[in-house]
Amino acid sequence: MTSVTDHTAEPAAEHTIDIHTTAGKLAELHKRRAESLHPVGETAIEKVHAKGKLTARERIYALLDEDSFVELDALARHRSTNFGLENNRPLGDGVVTGYGTIDGRDVCIFSQDATVFGGSLGEVYGEKIVKVQELAVKTGRPLIGINDGAGARIQEGVVSLGLYSRIFRNNILASGVIPQISLIMGAAAGGHVYSPALTDFVVMVDQTSQMFITGPDVIKTVTGEDVTMEELGGGHTHMAKSGTAHYVASGEQDAFDYVRELLSYLPPNNFTDPPRYPAAVPEGPVEENLTDEDLELDTLIPDSPNQPYDMHEVVTRILDEDEFLEIQAGYAQNIIVGFGRIEGRPVGIVANQPTQFAGCLDINASEKAARFVRTCDCFNIPIVMFVDVPGFLPGTDQEYNGIIRRGAKLLYAYGEATVPKITVITRKAYGGAYCVMGSKDMGCDVNLAWPTAQIAVMGASGPWASCTASSSRRRPKTARTSTRCGFSCSRNTRTRWSTRISPLSAGTSTR
């Protein structure tokens, strides 16, 4: 393994190297380490910089704490002899793997290098990722993947597909055991998109990242559709339409900043609690410490039951100052999910948004909230719910696309969650949607109702009056645009995996 400080090592002059001596062997090692930093030469790096991007290594250095990165398998090369590949064996084989720290907390990481075979995955490339995945689980560290690659390395044949499968399997087995975060930094196609989709959070970069199974040329040939790469799989497509991206960053540094903030709410693994930070302790009775902003909660709810209000205003006044990180803000905007802190303790927030479809639950909102609830449950994060829901959104489109089974996912998520759950009913809690949104009889630990709360089978003006009255009243979002994706494991899956391996038990096999 190689420390980040090795990048200053200079290769010894070639004529002095005698690999039959200790000095010669050390000189050869330094030479190879230096070569591994620029496996395909400086010209390729200049082309990356010309596009406004960072190289695979620079991305790791930008994300991790300074001088904390320790590289694994830096000198690995592919073993293929097909199609003349034996004459082109760059060190590292197109992916940089290792571990380091973020804000002093251990993480494992890999970064794909698009300058080596276009970032395509071969046998050794895949083995390096599998190895760092298994290290992350065995040591109980979050895993961060920086993705920038173009699918399988066709010169190596089916073996590439086999390594994809091993990576996917490890993603699945690690789900709910350690946090898994994917950053998409370029065009990811084919098999390169499935691993990010299996992780807990996906971060993309505006106008730089794309994800798709088949590219525009194939779509044009098969279906006749004309579509650009950005329209097909750009960040905003996966933010607003597919729900695959959690956050669309304005640039690479913004993406790294988001990941660092996200990790501050998450524990290293499911055996530990999330980090807690010191919070100011008020002196004297609570009533004497209320601010003008706190008192505004008394007037936020309109007198008219059909008049919308922004639930963000409620959430941010209850959480610690500047402590709300919204997830999936651009997707299913009729429900709000994200992380915050109350007295320094991380909590997950689930809240109906009256400015969008009057806060009605629909297909996308149900799945979005269910995934988030299960993520919080996996990583020991208490859940606080703010309820203002007149019901499920009616319509044939909702029924035909499975509102029954998809709405049931949210029921299941709340029903199986064992973390503390607190529900605050701010206004409407009607019908089946009342049951779904963390009701008392669904096992919520504490239920609170504001004086404006209305709990009923339906509203006085009929079951859907609220939805139709304010579904067209929408306001643009200004919060950070982020989107939840991936699959968090159920308790049963976690139990099965935990019997195989404890993240804190060194040396335990992951197979």
Short mmCIF file of C-alpha atoms in Angstrom, two decimals:
data_model
loop_
_atom_site.label_atom_id
_atom_site.label_comp_id
_atom_site.label_asym_id
_atom_site.label_seq_id
_atom_site.Cartn_x
_atom_site.Cartn_y
_atom_site.Cartn_z
CA MET A 1 0.00 0.00 0.00
CA THR A 2 1.07 3.55 -0.69
CA SER A 3 0.60 6.69 1.38
CA VAL A 4 -0.45 9.88 -0.32
CA THR A 5 2.92 11.33 0.63
CA ASP A 6 4.55 8.95 -1.86
CA HIS A 7 3.62 11.30 -4.70
CA THR A 8 6.79 13.29 -3.93
CA ALA A 9 9.01 10.29 -4.50
CA GLU A 10 11.35 10.69 -7.47
CA PRO A 11 12.43 7.66 -9.49
CA ALA A 12 16.10 6.86 -9.32
CA ALA A 13 18.17 7.26 -12.44
CA GLU A 14 17.64 4.20 -14.59
CA HIS A 15 21.35 3.38 -14.99
CA THR A 16 21.80 3.10 -11.20
CA ILE A 17 19.11 0.47 -10.69
CA ASP A 18 20.35 -3.04 -10.01
CA ILE A 19 17.31 -5.01 -8.94
CA HIS A 20 19.53 -7.75 -7.52
CA THR A 21 20.46 -5.49 -4.60
CA THR A 22 18.32 -4.07 -1.80
CA ALA A 23 19.07 -0.52 -2.93
CA GLY A 24 18.15 -1.44 -6.47
CA LYS A 25 14.87 -3.02 -5.41
CA LEU A 26 13.95 0.08 -3.41
CA ALA A 27 14.83 2.29 -6.35
CA GLU A 28 12.64 0.18 -8.64
CA LEU A 29 9.77 0.45 -6.14
CA HIS A 30 10.09 4.24 -6.05
CA LYS A 31 10.16 4.33 -9.83
CA ARG A 32 6.97 2.29 -10.12
CA ARG A 33 5.21 4.34 -7.46
CA ALA A 34 6.03 7.52 -9.34
CA GLU A 35 4.81 5.93 -12.57
CA SER A 36 1.54 4.87 -10.90
CA LEU A 37 0.71 8.52 -10.21
CA HIS A 38 0.60 9.23 -13.96
CA PRO A 39 -0.07 5.83 -15.54
CA VAL A 40 -0.77 7.16 -19.05
CA GLY A 41 1.36 10.31 -19.00
CA GLU A 42 0.98 14.02 -18.44
CA THR A 43 -0.83 14.65 -21.73
CA ALA A 44 -3.89 12.71 -20.57
CA ILE A 45 -3.97 14.71 -17.33
CA GLU A 46 -3.82 17.99 -19.26
CA LYS A 47 -6.83 16.89 -21.32
CA VAL A 48 -8.78 16.17 -18.12
CA HIS A 49 -7.94 19.60 -16.73
CA ALA A 50 -8.90 21.24 -20.02
CA LYS A 51 -12.44 19.91 -19.50
CA GLY A 52 -12.59 21.53 -16.08
CA LYS A 53 -12.35 18.19 -14.28
CA LEU A 54 -10.02 16.72 -11.69
CA THR A 55 -8.12 13.48 -12.15
CA ALA A 56 -9.04 10.35 -10.21
CA ARG A 57 -6.33 11.03 -7.61
CA GLU A 58 -7.05 14.73 -7.35
CA ARG A 59 -10.67 13.91 -6.56
CA ILE A 60 -9.60 11.70 -3.67
CA TYR A 61 -7.23 14.38 -2.34
CA ALA A 62 -10.00 17.01 -2.63
CA LEU A 63 -12.50 14.89 -0.68
CA LEU A 64 -10.35 13.38 2.07
CA ASP A 65 -8.50 15.11 4.87
CA GLU A 66 -5.06 16.32 3.85
CA ASP A 67 -2.37 13.62 3.77
CA SER A 68 -4.78 10.97 5.09
CA PHE A 69 -5.08 8.80 1.97
CA VAL A 70 -3.42 5.39 1.98
CA GLU A 71 -3.53 3.66 -1.40
CA LEU A 72 -4.04 -0.06 -1.95
CA ASP A 73 -2.86 -2.09 -4.97
CA ALA A 74 -1.23 0.90 -6.64
CA LEU A 75 1.07 -1.33 -8.70
CA ALA A 76 -1.55 -3.81 -9.93
CA ARG A 77 -1.80 -4.40 -13.70
CA HIS A 78 -4.25 -6.31 -15.84
CA ARG A 79 -3.36 -9.87 -16.87
CA SER A 80 -5.07 -9.97 -20.27
CA THR A 81 -3.21 -10.90 -23.45
CA ASN A 82 -6.20 -10.49 -25.79
CA PHE A 83 -6.12 -7.99 -28.65
CA GLY A 84 -2.57 -6.88 -27.86
CA LEU A 85 -3.34 -5.75 -24.30
CA GLU A 86 -0.10 -7.35 -23.10
CA ASN A 87 1.67 -4.37 -24.65
CA ASN A 88 -0.42 -1.83 -22.73
CA ARG A 89 -0.43 -2.50 -18.99
CA PRO A 90 -0.73 0.79 -17.08
CA LEU A 91 -0.23 0.62 -13.33
CA GLY A 92 -3.41 0.70 -11.27
CA ASP A 93 -5.49 -0.66 -14.17
CA GLY A 94 -7.80 2.36 -14.21
CA VAL A 95 -9.00 2.69 -10.62
CA VAL A 96 -7.43 4.15 -7.46
CA THR A 97 -8.47 2.44 -4.22
CA GLY A 98 -7.63 2.91 -0.57
CA TYR A 99 -8.74 4.49 2.69
CA GLY A 100 -8.39 7.76 4.57
CA THR A 101 -10.36 10.14 6.76
CA ILE A 102 -13.05 12.81 6.37
CA ASP A 103 -13.22 15.21 9.31
CA GLY A 104 -11.09 12.71 11.18
CA ARG A 105 -13.47 9.78 10.59
CA ASP A 106 -12.29 6.69 8.69
CA VAL A 107 -13.68 5.94 5.22
CA CYS A 108 -12.83 3.60 2.37
CA ILE A 109 -12.79 4.99 -1.16
CA PHE A 110 -12.25 4.19 -4.82
CA SER A 111 -11.94 6.58 -7.76
CA GLN A 112 -12.25 5.46 -11.37
CA ASP A 113 -9.74 6.84 -13.88
CA ALA A 114 -11.28 7.62 -17.26
CA THR A 115 -7.82 8.20 -18.78
CA VAL A 116 -7.04 4.46 -18.57
CA PHE A 117 -9.00 2.45 -21.16
CA GLY A 118 -11.79 5.03 -20.86
CA GLY A 119 -12.43 3.92 -17.29
CA SER A 120 -13.76 0.57 -18.51
CA LEU A 121 -13.89 -2.25 -15.98
CA GLY A 122 -11.57 -5.22 -16.40
CA GLU A 123 -10.68 -8.16 -14.16
CA VAL A 124 -8.00 -6.51 -11.99
CA TYR A 125 -9.92 -3.22 -11.93
CA GLY A 126 -12.95 -5.09 -10.57
CA GLU A 127 -10.89 -7.07 -8.09
CA LYS A 128 -9.51 -3.84 -6.62
CA ILE A 129 -13.03 -2.48 -6.04
CA VAL A 130 -14.21 -5.78 -4.55
CA LYS A 131 -11.23 -5.76 -2.19
CA VAL A 132 -11.91 -2.24 -0.88
CA GLN A 133 -15.63 -3.06 -0.52
CA GLU A 134 -14.79 -6.03 1.66
CA LEU A 135 -12.31 -3.97 3.67
CA ALA A 136 -15.00 -1.34 4.31
CA VAL A 137 -17.44 -3.91 5.67
CA LYS A 138 -14.87 -5.79 7.76
CA THR A 139 -13.63 -2.60 9.40
CA GLY A 140 -17.02 -0.89 9.66
CA ARG A 141 -16.18 2.14 7.51
CA PRO A 142 -18.38 4.07 5.06
CA LEU A 143 -17.58 3.39 1.40
CA ILE A 144 -17.37 6.21 -1.15
CA GLY A 145 -17.20 5.46 -4.87
CA ILE A 146 -16.15 8.15 -7.37
CA ASN A 147 -17.49 6.88 -10.68
CA ASP A 148 -16.24 7.92 -14.12
CA GLY A 149 -16.24 5.00 -16.52
CA ALA A 150 -17.67 3.58 -19.70
CA GLY A 151 -18.86 0.07 -18.94
CA ALA A 152 -17.15 -3.30 -19.35
CA ARG A 153 -13.71 -3.69 -20.95
CA ILE A 154 -14.76 -5.73 -23.96
CA GLN A 155 -11.18 -6.90 -24.67
CA GLU A 156 -11.30 -8.95 -21.47
CA GLY A 157 -14.59 -10.61 -22.34
CA VAL A 158 -17.05 -12.16 -19.92
CA VAL A 159 -14.62 -11.94 -16.99
CA SER A 160 -15.51 -8.24 -16.78
CA LEU A 161 -19.18 -9.12 -16.34
CA GLY A 162 -18.24 -11.55 -13.59
CA LEU A 163 -16.48 -8.80 -11.65
CA TYR A 164 -19.48 -6.51 -12.11
CA SER A 165 -21.62 -9.20 -10.49
CA ARG A 166 -19.26 -9.51 -7.53
CA ILE A 167 -19.33 -5.74 -7.03
CA PHE A 168 -23.15 -5.69 -7.17
CA ARG A 169 -23.36 -8.54 -4.67
CA ASN A 170 -21.08 -6.73 -2.24
CA ASN A 171 -23.19 -3.57 -2.60
CA ILE A 172 -26.26 -5.59 -1.66
CA LEU A 173 -24.63 -7.37 1.28
CA ALA A 174 -23.26 -4.08 2.62
CA SER A 175 -26.62 -2.30 2.33
CA GLY A 176 -27.72 -1.11 5.76
CA VAL A 177 -24.43 -2.29 7.29
CA ILE A 178 -22.22 0.62 6.22
CA PRO A 179 -23.18 3.87 4.47
CA GLN A 180 -22.46 3.69 0.74
CA ILE A 181 -22.18 6.92 -1.26
CA SER A 182 -21.63 7.24 -5.01
CA LEU A 183 -20.39 10.31 -6.86
CA ILE A 184 -20.93 10.36 -10.63
CA MET A 185 -18.23 12.52 -12.18
CA GLY A 186 -18.56 11.70 -15.87
CA ALA A 187 -20.54 9.57 -18.29
CA ALA A 188 -21.43 6.26 -16.61
CA ALA A 189 -22.96 3.69 -18.92
CA GLY A 190 -23.99 0.05 -18.88
CA GLY A 191 -22.77 -1.90 -15.88
CA HIS A 192 -21.19 1.21 -14.36
CA VAL A 193 -24.62 2.55 -13.34
CA TYR A 194 -25.92 -0.44 -11.38
CA SER A 195 -23.47 -0.24 -8.51
CA PRO A 196 -24.33 3.42 -7.76
CA ALA A 197 -28.02 2.54 -7.97
CA LEU A 198 -27.50 -0.03 -5.21
CA THR A 199 -25.85 2.45 -2.86
CA ASP A 200 -27.56 4.70 -0.33
CA PHE A 201 -26.87 8.09 -1.91
CA VAL A 202 -25.99 9.22 -5.45
CA VAL A 203 -24.44 12.64 -6.13
CA MET A 204 -24.14 14.01 -9.68
CA VAL A 205 -22.55 17.13 -11.19
CA ASP A 206 -24.55 19.48 -13.41
CA GLN A 207 -23.63 19.29 -17.12
CA THR A 208 -20.80 16.85 -16.33
CA SER A 209 -22.45 13.66 -15.09
CA GLN A 210 -24.62 11.29 -17.07
CA MET A 211 -26.04 7.87 -16.24
CA PHE A 212 -27.80 5.56 -18.69
CA ILE A 213 -28.02 1.90 -19.62
CA THR A 214 -27.82 2.54 -23.38
CA GLY A 215 -26.56 5.72 -24.99
CA PRO A 216 -28.22 8.10 -27.47
CA ASP A 217 -26.83 6.29 -30.54
CA VAL A 218 -28.34 2.95 -29.53
CA ILE A 219 -31.67 4.59 -28.70
CA LYS A 220 -31.68 6.32 -32.09
CA THR A 221 -31.05 3.01 -33.86
CA VAL A 222 -33.62 0.98 -31.92
CA THR A 223 -36.45 3.45 -31.30
CA GLY A 224 -35.74 6.34 -33.65
CA GLU A 225 -35.68 8.84 -30.76
CA ASP A 226 -33.30 11.79 -30.91
CA VAL A 227 -31.99 12.60 -27.44
CA THR A 228 -28.82 14.19 -26.10
CA MET A 229 -26.70 12.62 -23.37
CA GLU A 230 -27.77 15.34 -20.94
CA GLU A 231 -31.46 14.89 -21.75
CA LEU A 232 -31.16 11.13 -21.47
CA GLY A 233 -29.17 10.79 -18.28
CA GLY A 234 -28.02 14.17 -16.99
CA GLY A 235 -28.16 15.24 -13.39
CA HIS A 236 -31.44 17.12 -13.62
CA THR A 237 -33.06 14.23 -15.48
CA HIS A 238 -32.17 11.88 -12.65
CA MET A 239 -33.11 14.52 -10.11
CA ALA A 240 -36.62 15.44 -11.24
CA LYS A 241 -37.74 12.51 -13.39
CA SER A 242 -36.14 9.20 -12.44
CA GLY A 243 -35.33 9.91 -8.79
CA THR A 244 -31.93 8.26 -9.14
CA ALA A 245 -29.78 11.21 -8.06
CA HIS A 246 -29.83 12.56 -4.53
CA TYR A 247 -28.06 15.80 -5.23
CA VAL A 248 -26.97 17.68 -8.35
CA ALA A 249 -23.86 19.71 -7.56
CA SER A 250 -22.81 22.86 -9.36
CA GLY A 251 -19.26 21.53 -9.65
CA GLU A 252 -16.96 18.82 -8.36
CA GLN A 253 -15.98 20.71 -5.22
CA ASP A 254 -19.64 21.31 -4.39
CA ALA A 255 -20.21 17.56 -4.70
CA PHE A 256 -17.35 16.84 -2.28
CA ASP A 257 -18.67 19.42 0.19
CA TYR A 258 -22.10 17.81 0.07
CA VAL A 259 -20.67 14.35 0.78
CA ARG A 260 -18.67 15.64 3.73
CA GLU A 261 -21.80 17.25 5.18
CA LEU A 262 -23.87 14.13 4.53
CA LEU A 263 -21.38 11.93 6.36
CA SER A 264 -21.58 14.19 9.41
CA TYR A 265 -25.11 12.85 10.02
CA LEU A 266 -24.29 9.16 9.48
CA PRO A 267 -22.60 6.60 11.74
CA PRO A 268 -19.68 4.57 10.34
CA ASN A 269 -21.79 1.40 10.48
CA ASN A 270 -25.04 -0.01 11.83
CA PHE A 271 -23.43 -1.09 15.12
CA THR A 272 -22.79 2.48 16.22
CA ASP A 273 -24.76 5.68 16.79
CA PRO A 274 -24.47 8.70 14.51
CA PRO A 275 -22.05 11.42 15.65
CA ARG A 276 -23.42 13.91 18.14
CA TYR A 277 -22.11 17.45 18.36
CA PRO A 278 -22.19 19.89 21.29
CA ALA A 279 -25.26 22.09 21.42
CA ALA A 280 -25.96 25.24 23.38
CA VAL A 281 -27.83 24.50 26.61
CA PRO A 282 -30.49 27.14 27.42
CA GLU A 283 -30.44 28.64 30.88
CA GLY A 284 -33.66 28.87 32.83
CA PRO A 285 -37.18 27.89 31.72
CA VAL A 286 -37.83 27.16 28.05
CA GLU A 287 -40.35 30.01 27.86
CA GLU A 288 -37.63 32.52 28.69
CA ASN A 289 -35.39 31.28 25.88
CA LEU A 290 -37.87 31.53 23.01
CA THR A 291 -36.76 33.74 20.13
CA ASP A 292 -38.92 35.73 17.73
CA GLU A 293 -38.30 33.01 15.16
CA ASP A 294 -39.57 30.38 17.59
CA LEU A 295 -42.72 32.40 18.28
CA GLU A 296 -43.44 32.59 14.54
CA LEU A 297 -44.49 28.93 14.75
CA ASP A 298 -47.71 30.20 16.37
CA THR A 299 -48.69 32.04 13.19
CA LEU A 300 -47.31 29.87 10.38
CA ILE A 301 -50.46 27.77 9.92
CA PRO A 302 -53.10 29.72 7.92
CA ASP A 303 -56.65 30.08 9.24
CA SER A 304 -58.05 28.58 6.04
CA PRO A 305 -57.56 24.78 5.90
CA ASN A 306 -57.07 25.00 2.13
CA GLN A 307 -54.40 27.69 2.14
CA PRO A 308 -50.89 26.28 1.61
CA TYR A 309 -47.81 27.12 3.65
CA ASP A 310 -44.19 26.06 3.30
CA MET A 311 -43.37 23.19 5.65
CA HIS A 312 -39.68 24.11 5.36
CA GLU A 313 -40.48 27.09 7.58
CA VAL A 314 -41.72 24.74 10.28
CA VAL A 315 -38.85 22.27 9.99
CA THR A 316 -36.03 24.81 10.04
CA ARG A 317 -37.45 26.57 13.12
CA ILE A 318 -37.49 23.36 15.13
CA LEU A 319 -34.08 22.03 14.11
CA ASP A 320 -30.78 23.45 15.31
CA GLU A 321 -29.73 26.52 13.34
CA ASP A 322 -28.61 25.83 9.74
CA GLU A 323 -28.79 22.10 10.35
CA PHE A 324 -31.18 20.83 7.66
CA LEU A 325 -29.70 18.86 4.75
CA GLU A 326 -32.57 18.03 2.42
CA ILE A 327 -32.46 14.80 0.43
CA GLN A 328 -34.29 14.47 -2.90
CA ALA A 329 -35.44 18.08 -2.85
CA GLY A 330 -36.09 18.05 -6.60
CA TYR A 331 -38.09 14.81 -6.67
CA ALA A 332 -41.61 14.17 -5.32
CA GLN A 333 -41.72 17.65 -3.84
CA ASN A 334 -45.01 16.97 -2.04
CA ILE A 335 -42.94 15.33 0.69
CA ILE A 336 -39.78 16.60 2.36
CA VAL A 337 -37.06 14.30 3.68
CA GLY A 338 -33.63 15.10 5.03
CA PHE A 339 -31.27 15.19 7.97
CA GLY A 340 -31.02 17.73 10.75
CA ARG A 341 -30.02 18.03 14.38
CA ILE A 342 -31.96 18.70 17.54
CA GLU A 343 -29.70 19.71 20.43
CA GLY A 344 -26.75 18.33 18.48
CA ARG A 345 -28.30 14.90 17.88
CA PRO A 346 -28.89 13.81 14.24
CA VAL A 347 -32.50 13.13 13.28
CA GLY A 348 -34.27 12.21 10.07
CA ILE A 349 -37.10 14.49 8.95
CA VAL A 350 -40.18 13.35 7.00
CA ALA A 351 -42.75 16.08 6.32
CA ASN A 352 -45.70 16.66 4.01
CA GLN A 353 -45.39 19.80 1.86
CA PRO A 354 -48.73 21.67 1.56
CA THR A 355 -47.45 23.82 -1.33
CA GLN A 356 -47.28 20.74 -3.58
CA PHE A 357 -50.54 18.83 -4.23
CA ALA A 358 -51.68 20.12 -0.82
CA GLY A 359 -49.31 17.59 0.74
CA CYS A 360 -51.15 14.58 -0.69
CA LEU A 361 -49.21 11.34 -0.87
CA ASP A 362 -48.66 9.89 -4.34
CA ILE A 363 -46.56 7.11 -5.86
CA ASN A 364 -43.25 8.94 -5.89
CA ALA A 365 -43.70 10.57 -2.49
CA SER A 366 -44.54 7.23 -0.88
CA GLU A 367 -41.45 5.52 -2.27
CA LYS A 368 -39.20 8.48 -1.50
CA ALA A 369 -40.30 8.60 2.13
CA ALA A 370 -40.19 4.82 2.55
CA ARG A 371 -36.59 4.60 1.37
CA PHE A 372 -35.56 7.43 3.64
CA VAL A 373 -37.30 5.93 6.69
CA ARG A 374 -35.56 2.59 6.11
CA THR A 375 -32.21 4.32 5.74
CA CYS A 376 -32.70 6.07 9.08
CA ASP A 377 -33.75 2.79 10.65
CA CYS A 378 -30.66 0.99 9.35
CA PHE A 379 -28.29 3.62 10.72
CA ASN A 380 -29.89 4.29 14.11
CA ILE A 381 -31.18 7.78 13.31
CA PRO A 382 -34.41 8.85 15.11
CA ILE A 383 -37.24 10.01 12.86
CA VAL A 384 -39.35 13.14 13.36
CA MET A 385 -42.48 13.50 11.19
CA PHE A 386 -44.46 16.66 10.45
CA VAL A 387 -47.91 15.73 9.18
CA ASP A 388 -50.28 17.79 7.07
CA VAL A 389 -51.84 15.30 4.67
CA PRO A 390 -55.42 15.33 3.28
CA GLY A 391 -55.09 11.88 1.72
CA PHE A 392 -53.64 10.00 -1.22
CA LEU A 393 -53.64 11.76 -4.59
CA PRO A 394 -56.59 10.43 -6.63
CA GLY A 395 -56.52 9.57 -10.34
CA THR A 396 -56.31 6.73 -12.81
CA ASP A 397 -52.62 7.44 -13.39
CA GLN A 398 -51.93 6.80 -9.71
CA GLU A 399 -54.05 3.65 -9.60
CA TYR A 400 -52.64 2.17 -12.80
CA ASN A 401 -49.06 2.78 -11.69
CA GLY A 402 -49.48 1.03 -8.36
CA ILE A 403 -50.35 3.52 -5.64
CA ILE A 404 -51.67 0.63 -3.54
CA ARG A 405 -48.46 -1.39 -3.44
CA ARG A 406 -46.21 1.67 -3.44
CA GLY A 407 -48.15 3.38 -0.67
CA ALA A 408 -47.86 0.13 1.28
CA LYS A 409 -44.07 0.51 1.17
CA LEU A 410 -44.32 3.53 3.44
CA LEU A 411 -46.58 1.62 5.82
CA TYR A 412 -44.07 -1.22 5.90
CA ALA A 413 -41.13 1.13 6.48
CA TYR A 414 -42.76 2.81 9.48
CA GLY A 415 -44.06 -0.49 10.83
CA GLU A 416 -40.66 -2.20 10.85
CA ALA A 417 -38.61 0.80 12.02
CA THR A 418 -37.23 0.34 15.54
CA VAL A 419 -35.57 3.74 15.96
CA PRO A 420 -37.38 6.40 18.03
CA LYS A 421 -40.26 7.92 16.06
CA ILE A 422 -41.99 11.21 16.90
CA THR A 423 -44.98 12.53 14.95
CA VAL A 424 -46.11 16.17 14.99
CA ILE A 425 -49.51 16.81 13.37
CA THR A 426 -49.50 20.43 12.26
CA ARG A 427 -52.86 20.50 10.46
CA LYS A 428 -54.62 17.77 8.47
CA ALA A 429 -54.30 14.05 9.12
CA TYR A 430 -57.08 12.48 7.08
CA GLY A 431 -58.05 8.96 6.11
CA GLY A 432 -55.59 6.27 5.13
CA ALA A 433 -52.83 8.82 4.69
CA TYR A 434 -53.12 9.57 8.42
CA CYS A 435 -52.39 5.91 9.15
CA VAL A 436 -49.45 5.85 6.73
CA MET A 437 -47.74 8.98 8.06
CA GLY A 438 -46.45 7.48 11.30
CA SER A 439 -49.69 7.35 13.24
CA LYS A 440 -49.87 6.30 16.90
CA ASP A 441 -51.35 2.90 16.13
CA MET A 442 -48.59 2.21 13.58
CA GLY A 443 -46.19 2.16 16.51
CA CYS A 444 -45.00 5.74 16.65
CA ASP A 445 -43.46 6.40 20.06
CA VAL A 446 -44.73 9.95 20.67
CA ASN A 447 -47.60 11.70 18.88
CA LEU A 448 -48.03 15.44 19.27
CA ALA A 449 -50.85 17.58 17.87
CA TRP A 450 -50.73 21.33 17.41
CA PRO A 451 -53.88 23.34 18.23
CA THR A 452 -54.46 23.53 14.46
CA ALA A 453 -54.48 19.73 14.05
CA GLN A 454 -57.46 18.00 12.43
CA ILE A 455 -57.51 14.20 12.70
CA ALA A 456 -60.44 12.64 10.85
CA VAL A 457 -61.58 10.10 8.28
CA MET A 458 -62.04 13.03 5.88
CA GLY A 459 -62.32 16.80 5.90
CA ALA A 460 -65.62 18.62 6.40
CA SER A 461 -65.72 19.67 2.72
CA GLY A 462 -65.14 16.19 1.32
CA PRO A 463 -62.26 13.78 0.87
CA TRP A 464 -60.36 15.49 -1.96
CA ALA A 465 -61.33 19.16 -1.71
CA SER A 466 -57.96 20.08 -0.27
CA CYS A 467 -56.02 18.28 -2.99
CA THR A 468 -57.93 19.91 -5.82
CA ALA A 469 -57.97 23.33 -4.19
CA SER A 470 -54.25 23.77 -3.88
CA SER A 471 -52.61 21.23 -6.19
CA SER A 472 -51.87 23.98 -8.69
CA ARG A 473 -50.30 26.29 -6.12
CA ARG A 474 -46.62 25.53 -6.38
CA ARG A 475 -43.59 27.51 -5.56
CA PRO A 476 -40.05 26.94 -6.84
CA LYS A 477 -37.58 25.20 -4.60
CA THR A 478 -34.52 27.03 -3.34
CA ALA A 479 -33.16 24.33 -1.07
CA ARG A 480 -30.22 22.14 -2.06
CA THR A 481 -31.35 19.80 -4.80
CA SER A 482 -30.82 16.23 -3.72
CA THR A 483 -32.43 12.90 -4.41
CA ARG A 484 -32.62 9.61 -2.52
CA CYS A 485 -31.96 6.46 -4.45
CA GLY A 486 -30.60 2.99 -3.92
CA PHE A 487 -31.88 0.23 -1.70
CA SER A 488 -31.51 0.08 2.07
CA CYS A 489 -31.82 -3.35 3.54
CA SER A 490 -34.64 -4.64 5.70
CA ARG A 491 -34.06 -5.84 9.25
CA ASN A 492 -34.09 -9.43 8.03
CA THR A 493 -31.34 -8.72 5.49
CA ARG A 494 -29.29 -6.96 8.14
CA THR A 495 -29.69 -9.90 10.50
CA ARG A 496 -28.57 -12.39 7.84
CA TRP A 497 -25.53 -10.29 6.98
CA SER A 498 -24.66 -9.65 10.64
CA THR A 499 -24.50 -13.39 11.27
CA ARG A 500 -21.80 -13.60 8.58
CA ILE A 501 -19.76 -10.64 9.61
CA SER A 502 -19.39 -8.02 12.29
CA PRO A 503 -17.95 -4.79 10.86
CA LEU A 504 -15.79 -4.51 13.92
CA SER A 505 -14.34 -8.03 13.76
CA ALA A 506 -11.06 -7.84 11.89
CA GLY A 507 -10.19 -10.72 9.63
CA THR A 508 -13.69 -12.04 9.12
CA SER A 509 -14.40 -13.17 5.57
CA THR A 510 -17.07 -11.41 3.55
CA ARG A 511 -17.80 -14.35 1.35
#
